[in-house]
Each structure stands twice: as structure tokens, then as C-alpha cells.
Coordinates of C-alpha atoms and ligand atoms in Angstrom, one line a residue:
X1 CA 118.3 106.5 97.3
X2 CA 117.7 109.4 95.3
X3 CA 116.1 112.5 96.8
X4 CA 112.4 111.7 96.7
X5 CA 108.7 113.7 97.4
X6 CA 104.9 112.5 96.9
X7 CA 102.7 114.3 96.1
X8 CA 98.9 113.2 97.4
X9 CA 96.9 115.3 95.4
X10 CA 97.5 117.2 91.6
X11 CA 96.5 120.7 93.3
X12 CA 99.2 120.2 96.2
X13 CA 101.7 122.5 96.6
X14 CA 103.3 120.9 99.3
X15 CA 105.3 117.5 99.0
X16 CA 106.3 114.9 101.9
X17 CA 110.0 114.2 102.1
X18 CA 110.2 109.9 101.5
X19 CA 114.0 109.5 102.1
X20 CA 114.3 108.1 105.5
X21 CA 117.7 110.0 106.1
X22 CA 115.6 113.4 104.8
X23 CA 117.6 115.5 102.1
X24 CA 120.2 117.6 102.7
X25 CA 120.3 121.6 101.2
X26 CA 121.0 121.6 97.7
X27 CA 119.7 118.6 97.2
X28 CA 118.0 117.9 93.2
X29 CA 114.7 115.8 93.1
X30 CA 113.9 114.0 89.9
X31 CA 111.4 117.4 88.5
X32 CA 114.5 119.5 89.3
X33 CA 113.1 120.9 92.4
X34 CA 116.3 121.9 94.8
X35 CA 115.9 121.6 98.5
X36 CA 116.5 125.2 100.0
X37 CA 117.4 123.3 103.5
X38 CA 118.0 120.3 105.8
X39 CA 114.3 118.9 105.4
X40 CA 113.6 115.2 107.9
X41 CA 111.5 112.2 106.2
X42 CA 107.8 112.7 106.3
X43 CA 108.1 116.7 106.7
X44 CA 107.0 118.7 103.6
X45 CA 108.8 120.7 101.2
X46 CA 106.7 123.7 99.0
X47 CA 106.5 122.9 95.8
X48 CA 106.3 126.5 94.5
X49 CA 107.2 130.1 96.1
X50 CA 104.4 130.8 98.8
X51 CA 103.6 134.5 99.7
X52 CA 102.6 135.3 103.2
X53 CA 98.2 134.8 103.5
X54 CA 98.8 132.1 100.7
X55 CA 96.8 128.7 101.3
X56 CA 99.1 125.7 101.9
X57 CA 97.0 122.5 100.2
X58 CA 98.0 118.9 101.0
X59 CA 95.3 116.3 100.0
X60 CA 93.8 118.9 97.6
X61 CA 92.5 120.7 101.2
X62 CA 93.5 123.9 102.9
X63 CA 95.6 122.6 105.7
X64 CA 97.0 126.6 106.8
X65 CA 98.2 129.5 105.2
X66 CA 101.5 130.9 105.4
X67 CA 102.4 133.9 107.4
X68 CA 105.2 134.9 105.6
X69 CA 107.4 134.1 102.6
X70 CA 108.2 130.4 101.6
X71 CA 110.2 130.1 98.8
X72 CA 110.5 127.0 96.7
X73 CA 112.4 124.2 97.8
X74 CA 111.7 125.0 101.9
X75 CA 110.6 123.4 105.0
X76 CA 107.2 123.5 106.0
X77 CA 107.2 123.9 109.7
X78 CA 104.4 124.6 112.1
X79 CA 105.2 128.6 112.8
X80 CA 105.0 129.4 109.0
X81 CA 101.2 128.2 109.3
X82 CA 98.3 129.7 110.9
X83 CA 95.5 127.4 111.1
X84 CA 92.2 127.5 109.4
X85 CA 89.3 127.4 111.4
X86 CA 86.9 124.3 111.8
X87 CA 84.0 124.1 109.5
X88 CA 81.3 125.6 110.9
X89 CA 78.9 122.8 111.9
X90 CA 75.4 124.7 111.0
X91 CA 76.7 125.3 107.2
X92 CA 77.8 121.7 106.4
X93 CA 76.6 120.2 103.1
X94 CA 73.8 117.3 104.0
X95 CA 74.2 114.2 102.1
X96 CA 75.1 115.8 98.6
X97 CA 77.5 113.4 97.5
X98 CA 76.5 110.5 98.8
X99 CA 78.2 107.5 97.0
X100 CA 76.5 104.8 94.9
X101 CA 77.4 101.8 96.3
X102 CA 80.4 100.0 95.0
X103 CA 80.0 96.6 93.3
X104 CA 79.6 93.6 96.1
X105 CA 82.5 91.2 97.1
X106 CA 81.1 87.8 96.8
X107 CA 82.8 85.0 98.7
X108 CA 85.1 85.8 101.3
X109 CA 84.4 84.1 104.7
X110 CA 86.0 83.4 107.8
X111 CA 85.9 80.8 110.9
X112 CA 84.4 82.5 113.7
X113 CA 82.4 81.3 117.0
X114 CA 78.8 81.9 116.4
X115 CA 76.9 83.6 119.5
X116 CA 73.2 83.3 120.1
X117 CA 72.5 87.0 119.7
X118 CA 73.8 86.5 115.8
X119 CA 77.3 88.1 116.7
X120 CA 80.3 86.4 115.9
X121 CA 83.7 86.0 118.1
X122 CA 87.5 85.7 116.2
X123 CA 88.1 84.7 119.7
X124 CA 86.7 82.6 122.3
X125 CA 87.2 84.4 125.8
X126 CA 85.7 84.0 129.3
X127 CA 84.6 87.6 130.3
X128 CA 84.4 88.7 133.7
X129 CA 82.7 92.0 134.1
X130 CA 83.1 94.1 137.2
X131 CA 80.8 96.7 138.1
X132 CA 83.5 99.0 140.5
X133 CA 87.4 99.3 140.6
X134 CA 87.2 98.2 144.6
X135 CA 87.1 94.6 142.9
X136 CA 89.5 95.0 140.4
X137 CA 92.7 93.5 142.4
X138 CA 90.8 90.3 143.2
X139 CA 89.5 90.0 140.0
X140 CA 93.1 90.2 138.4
X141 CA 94.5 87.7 141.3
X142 CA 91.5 85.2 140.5
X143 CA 92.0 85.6 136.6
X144 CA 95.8 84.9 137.1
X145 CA 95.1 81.6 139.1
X146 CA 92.1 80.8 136.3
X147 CA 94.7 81.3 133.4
X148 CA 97.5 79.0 135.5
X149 CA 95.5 75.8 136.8
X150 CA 91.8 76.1 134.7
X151 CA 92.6 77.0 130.7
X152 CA 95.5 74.5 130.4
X153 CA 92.5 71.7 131.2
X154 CA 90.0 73.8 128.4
X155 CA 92.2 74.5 124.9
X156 CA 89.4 75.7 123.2
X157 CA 89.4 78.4 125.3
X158 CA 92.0 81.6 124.7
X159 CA 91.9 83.3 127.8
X160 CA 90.3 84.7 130.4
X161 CA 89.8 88.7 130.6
X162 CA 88.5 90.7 133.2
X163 CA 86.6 94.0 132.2
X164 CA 88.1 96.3 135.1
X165 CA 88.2 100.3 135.1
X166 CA 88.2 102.9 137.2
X167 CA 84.4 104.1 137.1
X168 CA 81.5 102.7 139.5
X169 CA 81.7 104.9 142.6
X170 CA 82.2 108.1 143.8
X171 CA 80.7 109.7 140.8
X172 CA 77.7 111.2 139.9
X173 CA 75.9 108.2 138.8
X174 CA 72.4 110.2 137.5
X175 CA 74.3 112.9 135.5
X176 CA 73.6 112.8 131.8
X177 CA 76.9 112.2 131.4
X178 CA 77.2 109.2 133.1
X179 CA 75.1 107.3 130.3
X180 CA 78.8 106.9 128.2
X181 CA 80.7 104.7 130.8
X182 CA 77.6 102.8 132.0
X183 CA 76.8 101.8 128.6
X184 CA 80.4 101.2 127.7
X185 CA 80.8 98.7 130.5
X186 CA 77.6 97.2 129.4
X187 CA 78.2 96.5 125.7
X188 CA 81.8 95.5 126.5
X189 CA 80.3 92.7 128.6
X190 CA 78.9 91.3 125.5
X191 CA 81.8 92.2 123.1
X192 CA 81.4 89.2 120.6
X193 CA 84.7 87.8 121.7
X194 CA 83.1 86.7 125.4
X195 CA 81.1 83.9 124.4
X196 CA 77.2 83.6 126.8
X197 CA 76.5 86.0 129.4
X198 CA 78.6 87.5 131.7
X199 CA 79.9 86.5 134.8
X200 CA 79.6 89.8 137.0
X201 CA 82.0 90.6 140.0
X202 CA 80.2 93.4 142.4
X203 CA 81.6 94.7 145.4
X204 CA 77.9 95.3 147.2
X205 CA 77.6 99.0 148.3
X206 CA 79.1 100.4 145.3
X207 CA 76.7 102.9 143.2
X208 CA 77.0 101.2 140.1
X209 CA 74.9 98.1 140.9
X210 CA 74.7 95.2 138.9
X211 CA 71.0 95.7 138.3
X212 CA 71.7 100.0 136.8
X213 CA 74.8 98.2 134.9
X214 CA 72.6 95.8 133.0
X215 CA 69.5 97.6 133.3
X216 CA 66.6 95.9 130.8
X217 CA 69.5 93.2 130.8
X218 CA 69.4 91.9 133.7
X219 CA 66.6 89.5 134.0
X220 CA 68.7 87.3 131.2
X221 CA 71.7 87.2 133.3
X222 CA 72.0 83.2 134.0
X223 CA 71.4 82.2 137.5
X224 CA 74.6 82.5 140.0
X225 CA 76.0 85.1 137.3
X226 CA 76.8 87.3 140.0
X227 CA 79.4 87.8 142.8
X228 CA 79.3 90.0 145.6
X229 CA 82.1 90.2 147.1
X230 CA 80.8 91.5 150.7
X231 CA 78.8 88.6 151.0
X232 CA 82.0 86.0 150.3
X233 CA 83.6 84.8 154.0
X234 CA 87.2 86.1 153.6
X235 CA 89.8 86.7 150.4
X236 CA 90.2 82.9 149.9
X237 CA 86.7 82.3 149.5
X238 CA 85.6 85.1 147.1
X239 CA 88.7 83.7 145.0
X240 CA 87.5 80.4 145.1
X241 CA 84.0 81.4 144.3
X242 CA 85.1 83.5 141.3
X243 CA 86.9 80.1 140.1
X244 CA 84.0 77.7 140.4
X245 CA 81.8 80.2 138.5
X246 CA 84.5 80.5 135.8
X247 CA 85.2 77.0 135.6
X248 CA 81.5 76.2 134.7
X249 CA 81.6 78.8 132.2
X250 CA 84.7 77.4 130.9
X251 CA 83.0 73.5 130.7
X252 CA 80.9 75.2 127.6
X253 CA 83.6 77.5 126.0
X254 CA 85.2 74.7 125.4
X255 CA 82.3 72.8 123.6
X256 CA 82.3 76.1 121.1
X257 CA 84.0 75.3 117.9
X258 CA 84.9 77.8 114.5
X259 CA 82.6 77.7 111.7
X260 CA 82.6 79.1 108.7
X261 CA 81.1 82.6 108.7
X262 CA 80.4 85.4 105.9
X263 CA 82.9 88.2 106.2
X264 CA 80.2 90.7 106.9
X265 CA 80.0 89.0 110.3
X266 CA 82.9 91.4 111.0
X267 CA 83.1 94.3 112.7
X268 CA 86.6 96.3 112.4
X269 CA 87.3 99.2 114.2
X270 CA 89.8 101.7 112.9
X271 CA 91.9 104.0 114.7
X272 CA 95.3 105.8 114.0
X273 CA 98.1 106.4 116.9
X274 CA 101.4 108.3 116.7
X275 CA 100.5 109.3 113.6
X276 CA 103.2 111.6 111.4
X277 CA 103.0 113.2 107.9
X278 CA 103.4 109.8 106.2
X279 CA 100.5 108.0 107.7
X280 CA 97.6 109.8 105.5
X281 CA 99.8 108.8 102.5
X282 CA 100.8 104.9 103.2
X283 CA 98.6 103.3 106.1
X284 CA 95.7 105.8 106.4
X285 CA 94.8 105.3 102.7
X286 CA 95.7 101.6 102.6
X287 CA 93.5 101.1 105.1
X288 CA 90.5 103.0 103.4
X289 CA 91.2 100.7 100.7
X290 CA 90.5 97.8 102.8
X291 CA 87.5 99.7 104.7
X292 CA 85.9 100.2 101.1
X293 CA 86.8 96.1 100.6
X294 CA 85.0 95.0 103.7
X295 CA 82.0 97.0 103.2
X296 CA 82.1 95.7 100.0
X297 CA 81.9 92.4 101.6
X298 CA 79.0 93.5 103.6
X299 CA 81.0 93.7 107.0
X300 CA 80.5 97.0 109.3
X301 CA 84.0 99.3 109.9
X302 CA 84.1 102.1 112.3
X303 CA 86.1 104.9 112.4
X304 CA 86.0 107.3 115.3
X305 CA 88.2 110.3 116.8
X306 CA 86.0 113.1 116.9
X307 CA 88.9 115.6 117.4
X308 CA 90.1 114.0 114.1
X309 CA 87.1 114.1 112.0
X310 CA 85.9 117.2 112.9
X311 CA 88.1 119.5 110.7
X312 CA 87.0 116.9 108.1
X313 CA 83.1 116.9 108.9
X314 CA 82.4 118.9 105.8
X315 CA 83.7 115.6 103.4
X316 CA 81.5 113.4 105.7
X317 CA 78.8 114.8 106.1
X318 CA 78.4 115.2 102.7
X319 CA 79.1 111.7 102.2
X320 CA 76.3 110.7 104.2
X321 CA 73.3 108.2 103.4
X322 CA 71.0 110.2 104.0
X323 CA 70.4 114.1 105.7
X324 CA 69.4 112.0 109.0
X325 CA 72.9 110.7 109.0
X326 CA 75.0 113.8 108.4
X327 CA 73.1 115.3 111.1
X328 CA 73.9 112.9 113.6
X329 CA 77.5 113.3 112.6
X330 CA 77.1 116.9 113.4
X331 CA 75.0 116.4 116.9
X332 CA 78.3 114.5 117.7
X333 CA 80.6 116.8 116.7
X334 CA 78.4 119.8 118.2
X335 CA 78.5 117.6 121.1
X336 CA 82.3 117.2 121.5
X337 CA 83.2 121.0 120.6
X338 CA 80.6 121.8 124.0
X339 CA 82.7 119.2 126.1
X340 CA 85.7 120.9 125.1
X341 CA 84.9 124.6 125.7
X342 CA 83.6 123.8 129.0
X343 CA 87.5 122.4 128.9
X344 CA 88.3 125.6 127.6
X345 CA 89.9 123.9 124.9
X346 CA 89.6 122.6 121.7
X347 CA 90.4 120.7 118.9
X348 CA 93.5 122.0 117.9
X349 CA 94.5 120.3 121.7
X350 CA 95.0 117.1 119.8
X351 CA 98.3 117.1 118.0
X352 CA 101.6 115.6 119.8
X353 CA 104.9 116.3 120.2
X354 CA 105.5 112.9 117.9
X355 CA 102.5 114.2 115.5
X356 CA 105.4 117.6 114.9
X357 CA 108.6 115.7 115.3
X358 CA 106.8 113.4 112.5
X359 CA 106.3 116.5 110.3
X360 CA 102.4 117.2 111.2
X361 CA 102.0 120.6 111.7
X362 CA 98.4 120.9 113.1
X363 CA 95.0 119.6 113.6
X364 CA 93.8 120.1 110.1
X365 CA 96.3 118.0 108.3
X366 CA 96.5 115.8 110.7
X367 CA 92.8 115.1 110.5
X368 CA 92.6 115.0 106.6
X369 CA 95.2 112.6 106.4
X370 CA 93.6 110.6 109.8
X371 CA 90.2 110.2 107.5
X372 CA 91.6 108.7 104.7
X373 CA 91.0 105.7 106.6
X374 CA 87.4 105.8 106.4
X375 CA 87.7 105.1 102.6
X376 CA 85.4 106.3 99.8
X377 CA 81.9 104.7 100.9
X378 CA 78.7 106.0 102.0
X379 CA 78.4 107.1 105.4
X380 CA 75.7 104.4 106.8
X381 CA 75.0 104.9 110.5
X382 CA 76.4 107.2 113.5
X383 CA 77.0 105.8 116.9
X384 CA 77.1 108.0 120.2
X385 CA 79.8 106.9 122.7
X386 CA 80.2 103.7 123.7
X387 CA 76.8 102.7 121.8
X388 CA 76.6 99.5 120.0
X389 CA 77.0 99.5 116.5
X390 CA 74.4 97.0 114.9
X391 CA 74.6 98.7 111.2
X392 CA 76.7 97.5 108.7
X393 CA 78.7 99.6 105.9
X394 CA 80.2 102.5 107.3
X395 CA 80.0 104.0 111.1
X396 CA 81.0 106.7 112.7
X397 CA 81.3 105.7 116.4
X398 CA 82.2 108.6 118.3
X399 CA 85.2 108.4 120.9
X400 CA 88.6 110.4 121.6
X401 CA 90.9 110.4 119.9
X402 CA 92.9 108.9 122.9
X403 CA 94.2 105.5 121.4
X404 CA 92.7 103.5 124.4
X405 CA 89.8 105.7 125.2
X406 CA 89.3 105.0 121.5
X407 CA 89.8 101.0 121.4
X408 CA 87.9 100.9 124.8
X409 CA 84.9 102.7 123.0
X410 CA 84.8 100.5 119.7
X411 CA 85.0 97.4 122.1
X412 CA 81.3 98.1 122.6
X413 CA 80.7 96.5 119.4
X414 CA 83.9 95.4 117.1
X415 CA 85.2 91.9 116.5
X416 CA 88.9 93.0 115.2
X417 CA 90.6 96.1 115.4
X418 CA 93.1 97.9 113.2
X419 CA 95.8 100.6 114.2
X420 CA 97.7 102.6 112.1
X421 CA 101.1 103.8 113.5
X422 CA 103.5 106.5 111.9
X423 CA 105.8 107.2 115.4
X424 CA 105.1 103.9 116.7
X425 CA 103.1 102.5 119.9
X426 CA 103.0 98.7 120.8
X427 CA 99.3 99.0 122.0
X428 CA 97.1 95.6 121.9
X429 CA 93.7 94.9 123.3
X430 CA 93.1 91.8 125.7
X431 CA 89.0 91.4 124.1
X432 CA 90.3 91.7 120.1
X433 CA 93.1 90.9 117.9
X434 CA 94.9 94.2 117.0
X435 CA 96.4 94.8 113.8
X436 CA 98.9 97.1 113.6
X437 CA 99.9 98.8 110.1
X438 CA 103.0 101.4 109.8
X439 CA 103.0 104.2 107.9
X440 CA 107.0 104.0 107.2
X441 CA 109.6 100.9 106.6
X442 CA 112.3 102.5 108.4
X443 CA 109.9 101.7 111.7
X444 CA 108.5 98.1 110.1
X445 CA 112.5 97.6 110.1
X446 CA 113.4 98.6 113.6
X447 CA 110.0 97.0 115.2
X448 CA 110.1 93.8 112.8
X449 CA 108.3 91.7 116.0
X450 CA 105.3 94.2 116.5
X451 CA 104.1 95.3 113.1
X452 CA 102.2 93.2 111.3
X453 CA 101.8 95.2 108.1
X454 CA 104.3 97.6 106.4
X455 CA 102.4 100.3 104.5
X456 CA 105.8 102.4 104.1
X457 CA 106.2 100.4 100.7
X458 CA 103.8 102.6 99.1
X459 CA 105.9 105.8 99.1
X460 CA 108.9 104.0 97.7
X461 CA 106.8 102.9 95.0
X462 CA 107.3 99.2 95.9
X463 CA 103.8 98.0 96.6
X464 CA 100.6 100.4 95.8
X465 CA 97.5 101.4 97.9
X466 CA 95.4 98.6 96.4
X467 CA 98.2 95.8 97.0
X468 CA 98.7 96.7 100.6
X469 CA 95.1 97.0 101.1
X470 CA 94.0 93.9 99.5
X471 CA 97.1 92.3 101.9
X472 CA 95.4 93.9 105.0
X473 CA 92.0 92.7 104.1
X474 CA 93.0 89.1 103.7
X475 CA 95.5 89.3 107.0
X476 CA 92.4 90.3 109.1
X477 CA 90.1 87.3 107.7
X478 CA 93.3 85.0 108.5
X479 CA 93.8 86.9 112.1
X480 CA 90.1 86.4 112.3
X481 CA 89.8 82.5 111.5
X482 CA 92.6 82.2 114.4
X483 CA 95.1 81.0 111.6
X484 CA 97.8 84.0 112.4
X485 CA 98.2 85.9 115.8
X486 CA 99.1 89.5 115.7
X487 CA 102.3 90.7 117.1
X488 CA 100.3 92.1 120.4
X489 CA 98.3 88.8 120.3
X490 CA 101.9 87.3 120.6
X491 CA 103.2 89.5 123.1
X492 CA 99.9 89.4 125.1
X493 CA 100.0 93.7 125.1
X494 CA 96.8 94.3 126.6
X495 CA 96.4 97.9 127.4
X496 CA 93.7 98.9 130.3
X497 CA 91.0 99.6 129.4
X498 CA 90.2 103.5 130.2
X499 CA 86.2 104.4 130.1
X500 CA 85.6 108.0 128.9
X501 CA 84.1 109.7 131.6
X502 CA 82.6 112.9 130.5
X503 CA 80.3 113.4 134.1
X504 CA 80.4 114.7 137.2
X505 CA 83.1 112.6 140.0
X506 CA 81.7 113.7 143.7
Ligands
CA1 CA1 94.0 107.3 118.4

């Protein structure tokens, strides 16, 4: 293959490296450029002599300036850049730019499991919710033996999933803080994939009762909805309790049956892990493409990460609906910068070893190219962590940037999930269908059993933006309907899920 760049963006002078072998000094791209050294795939290459205070731009944006001479044809690497510093958040524009919407996508449906509340499942899962980690062991030993002897007799049924963590006691449970897991647990109880109410598992003298959990909830909980395990005679018993509450639940999963449902019943949730330089050129803009598809379809997408977005806020809030919008955005983001000072951190704490290694040199290119995901749309709605999302278009739902902090978070509300991958990570949900897109062949080639999607056809020029996403929009309305299983699906990768915490433990 000959020696190869892209270029995202006319005003670039930076290029990302596409050969997956990376070039070699000396080495002549097709404009004539000559590579001054050894430079890896997905690093980047200057495109013109830099002198030192000059801005380095990748995706027409000022991801550093160099603090000393790069001449043409170099490597890019992280010391040559210092970093800019975040927007500040009380100079943002306010919805100046806001979009007109794009034309509608009539048409496109799935088969999904209708739920009372108007939500729709791509799966059809028996939740069991537990309200402290004490239970969590017997829950899991009680799910195994529900999964071995109950859902061969119920095929309708896909599995059984217990909603364990590590919050409920031994924290400050009245701390404003404390609001994010409570409500997390709460809305992943009624993620749309757990079909009727959920069957709750309490230990008894734990601070997170089932009443605080569900709150203005709990009065709809059905009768014998709840198990406490200090009232249960013995280990045996609780188990067998736990089953014969299951198994009646299970008798009406079963009865549930896919019909066919508008595509704007879904609700995706994007995030991006192990992302390197090539992501916010293949994946990350594929999957905008598909973002701006679904809301043209009328179905919500998410995209969260604060850490992410918030050397990006400036694009989004400017993109917002309306000046309500943009300055929720910003009470998030004002929000997140406080937790992280009191850290005495902050965002520039994001970026991974694999993020360098894959040719990312900081949190600002890493976040322009992690937004690209979030398409071209108007910004519709903003949710705090772990709130439900009951908007459609396009939402910010805050979260880390922590891939299962993050998937946790969105579980609040989404129906399918997308993750982007550049390094690679074989992360699944057990509640949603994860697909996962990666920025590069060379890692569809060596992981051929858990990608679904190769976006790394873009920078060879084999397939576009638009191809790929129109192939990722119609893979999740078939992952949706239950036609195809993802990779994770296959494997059954369920990763725990892991409650952001932000309060007080005692
Ligand atoms: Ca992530």
C-alpha cells in the first residue's frame, strides 16, 4: 500500500498516518509530502513547517500549539504540544447556530416488545433489582439456577439479569450527591428491556430501603414484588423464594410477543472506548451519520462523557434548541469541572496510555474527534446523571467518561447501545445489545468474532461515511428486531454494572 494521510478538515495542518505498518523516513505520499521519520498508523504527520507558539488544527480546531520547531513531514507527538485551555463556560455562544431540522425518514420500523409505560424492549428480560451489595451473591446464585432449570421451560424469554452494585449501605444516603446512584438504580429497574415491574431483592437493615429506592414508585410495585432476605428461614429458602417470584414473572414474559414498532421507539446510546487518532475519522463520524439518521427517524440518541464534550462545549452549546438547552449543558459541565477540582484534577485526566500509543496526544483532540459522534443535529434536551431521558432528537446525558460508568448511566433510559473502539475492548451489557464499531481494519481483522462493524474502510477509501453509517443504522434496527445478535450478545460479555458515586461513603 502506498504511503497514505487524511486529512479531516481543508484548514488542517496535521494529517493521520492510514498505513497500518506506518511509514518509514523518506517515505513520498501521493502530494509529494516526504516523511521526515518513522511515523505509526493513526499518529499525525505536519503538513507544513510549524514554528514554536504555532496552532496545530485537526478537525478545522485548535487541538495545541507547538513548543518548538516542526518541520514538514514530522511526527506529532504529545511533548511538542501544549494544550489549550477549556472554553470558558460563562462565554459560550447560546444557541446561535442551531440547526434547521433535517428532512424526516419515513418508514423504518422495527419488532420490539411493547411496555405499558409506552417504552419499547429489543429484548425481553426478567429484571431483578437489588437495593444493597449484601444481596448480591444470592441474587447471582438464584439467577444462575433460574437461567439452568426456569428459561429452558419459557423461550420467549432471553434471560434473566440481576441489577447488582456496590452502593446501598455504608454511605451517606441524604447527601446531595447521593441522588445519582439512587436514581440510577431506579431507572435501570425499568430499563425498557425488563418487561412489568420489578422484582426487588432487599436485605432488611440496609439504608437504601426499597421504599427511598422507588420513592413516588412504590405504591405500583405489584404485590409480593419484594424480598427481604432477613425475613427468609435460611439460604435454601430465600433461593427458593427468589425462584417462585421469578417463575411467575416469567409465566407472562413469555406471553409477550415482537410487534412491529416505529424506529423512533429507540433509544441509542453512544459512547466511545479505547479510542486512538483514527476513531474521530472512521467510527466517530460514521456514527454521527447514523445519529443524524435516527433522529431523522424520530428516535432519541444520547451521547455523554462530560470529560469528552467539555473541550467541545463551545460547538454544542451553540448548537442547542434553544438558550435553556445550552445552559443546561453548561450547569453540567460547571458541574463536573467542581467534582473534579475538589479531585484536584481535571479534564485533561482523561486520556490513556492506549488514547497516546494510538496517536492521541491530549484531551482536546481526543474530545473533538470523540463528538463527532453526536452528528450535525440540534441539541434537543440535557439529562443530569442517571436521569431518564424521555426527549427525543438529540440528548446529552451526562456520565463519565468511564466506559461502564458510562453504559451503566445511559441504561437509565436506552434500548440499544453503540461503542466505538479504536484500541479495542470487548465490553457488552447484560440489559442491551451492544454494538461495537472499529475505527481501524487492521483490529476488525485480528478481532473478526467481536466487532460487528468495521469503520476502518473509510480511510482506505473503500466504503464512505454515509455507506458505513447507513450500514450501522440498518444493523441496529436488525439487532433490534432480535434478527442478528451482536458479538457481546454472542459471547454473553456482560460487564458489571458500576454506579457513579459522586457522595459521601461513611
Ligand atoms: Ca467511554
Amino acid at each position: 500500500m502506498q504511503p497514505l494521510f487524511v486529512r479531516i478538515h481543508e484548514s488542517d495542518n496535521v494529517g493521520i498516518i492510514v498505513n497500518a505498518e506506518g511509514v518509514k523516513p523518506g517515505a513520498e505520499f501521493a502530494d509529494g509530502l516526504i516523511a521526515a521519520e518513522a511515523i505509526p498508523q493513526s499518529h499525525k504527520i505536519t503538513l507544513r513547517d510549524l514554528g514554536p507558539g504555532d496552532a496545530v488544527l485537526r478537525y478545522g480546531a485548535v487541538i495545541g500549539h507547538a513548543n518548538r520547531p516542526i518541520p514538514r513531514g514530522s511526527w506529532v507527538r504529545e511533548a511538542l504540544l501544549d494544550m489549550p485551555a477549556a472554553p470558558a463556560l460563562d462565554e459560550l455562544p447560546l444557541a446561535n447556530a442551531t440547526p434547521a431540522d433535517l428532512p424526516a425518514l419515513e418508514g423504518y420500523t422495527f419488532e420490539g416488545y411493547r411496555n405499558p409505560d409506552g417504552t419499547v424492549g429489543t429484548r425481553n428480560i426478567l429484571g431483578i433489582t437489588t437495593t444493597v451489595q449484601c444481596v448480591a451473591p444470592t441474587v447471582d446464585y438464584a439467577v444462575q439456577r433460574i437461567r439452568a432449570e426456569l428459561l429452558p421451560r419459557f423461550p420467549n424469554v432471553d434471560d434473566a439479569v440481576a441489577v447488582t452494585h456496590t452502593y446501598g449501605c455504608g454511605v451517606a444516603i441524604d447527601a446531595p450527591g447521593a441522588a445519582i446512584p439512587i436514581r440510577t438504580i431506579r431507572n435501570i429497574s425499568h430499563n425498557p428491556n425488563f418487561g412489568g415491574n420489578p422484582l426487588v431483592v432487599s436485605l432488611g437493615c440496609e439504608k437504601l430501603q426499597p421504599a427511598r429506592l422507588f420513592s413516588n414508585d412504590f405504591p405500583v410495585l405489584e404485590n409480593n414484588s419484594i424480598i427481604r432476605l432477613q425475613d427468609e428461614q435460611g439460604f435454601e429458602a430465600t433461593v427458593a423464594a427468589i425462584m417462585r417470584a421469578a417463575e411467575t414473572r416469567l409465566i407472562k414474559l413469555d406471553r409477550r410477543r415482537r410487534e412491529t414498532c416505529p424506529a423512533s421507539d429507540l433509544i441509542v446510546g453512544l459512547q466511545c472506548g479505547g479510542s486512538d487518532a483514527f476513531s474521530g475519522v472512521t467510527c466517530n463520524p460514521a456514527v454521527g451519520f447514523a445519529a443524524d439518521l435516527l433522529v431523522r427517524a424520530g428516535a432519541t440518541v444520547m451521547f455523554s462523557e462530560v470529560t469528552e464534550v467539555r473541550d467541545a462545549v463551545h460547538l454544542l452549546t451553540a448548537r442547542a434548541a434553544s438558550k435553556e438547552v445550552a445552559l443546561d449543558l453548561i450547569r453540567e459541565m460547571r458541574w463536573y469541572d467542581e467534582y473534579l477540582s475538589q479531585g484536584q484534577s481535571d479534564r485533561s485526566a482523561n486520556t490513556t496510555p492506549g488514547n497516546k500509543r494510538g496517536g492521541l496526544n491530549n484531551i482536546v483532540e481526543k474530545s473533538l474527534g470523540s463528538v463527532a459522534k453526536a452528528g450535525t443535529t440540534a441539541l434537543k434536551a440535557v439529562a443530569s446523571h442517571g436521569e431518564k431521558v424521555t426527549a427525543k432528537g438529540l440528548v446529552f446525558a451526562a456520565t463519565p467518561a468511564g466506559d461502564f460508568m458510562c453504559g451503566t448511566l445511559q441504561l437509565a433510559s436506552m434500548n440499544m447501545h453503540v461503542f466505538t473502539t479504536g484500541e479495542g475492548s470487548p465490553y457488552g451489557l447484560a440489559l442491551v445489545p451492544v454494538v461495537k464499531v472499529s475505527s481501524r481494519t487492521t483490529l476488525a481483522e485480528k478481532w473478526p468474532d467481536l466487532i460487528d462493524l468495521d469503520a476502518g474502510r473509510i480511510a482506505t477509501g473503500s466504503a464512505t461515511i454515509q455507506s458505513i453509517g447507513w450500514e450501522l443504522f440498518q444493523l441496529l434496527l436488525d439487532v433490534a428486531s432480535g434478527r442478528r445478535q451482536t458479538w457481546a450478545e454472542r459471547w454473553k460479555l456482560h460487564n458489571a454494572l458500576t454506579l457513579f458515586n459522586p457522595g459521601p461513603v461513611t
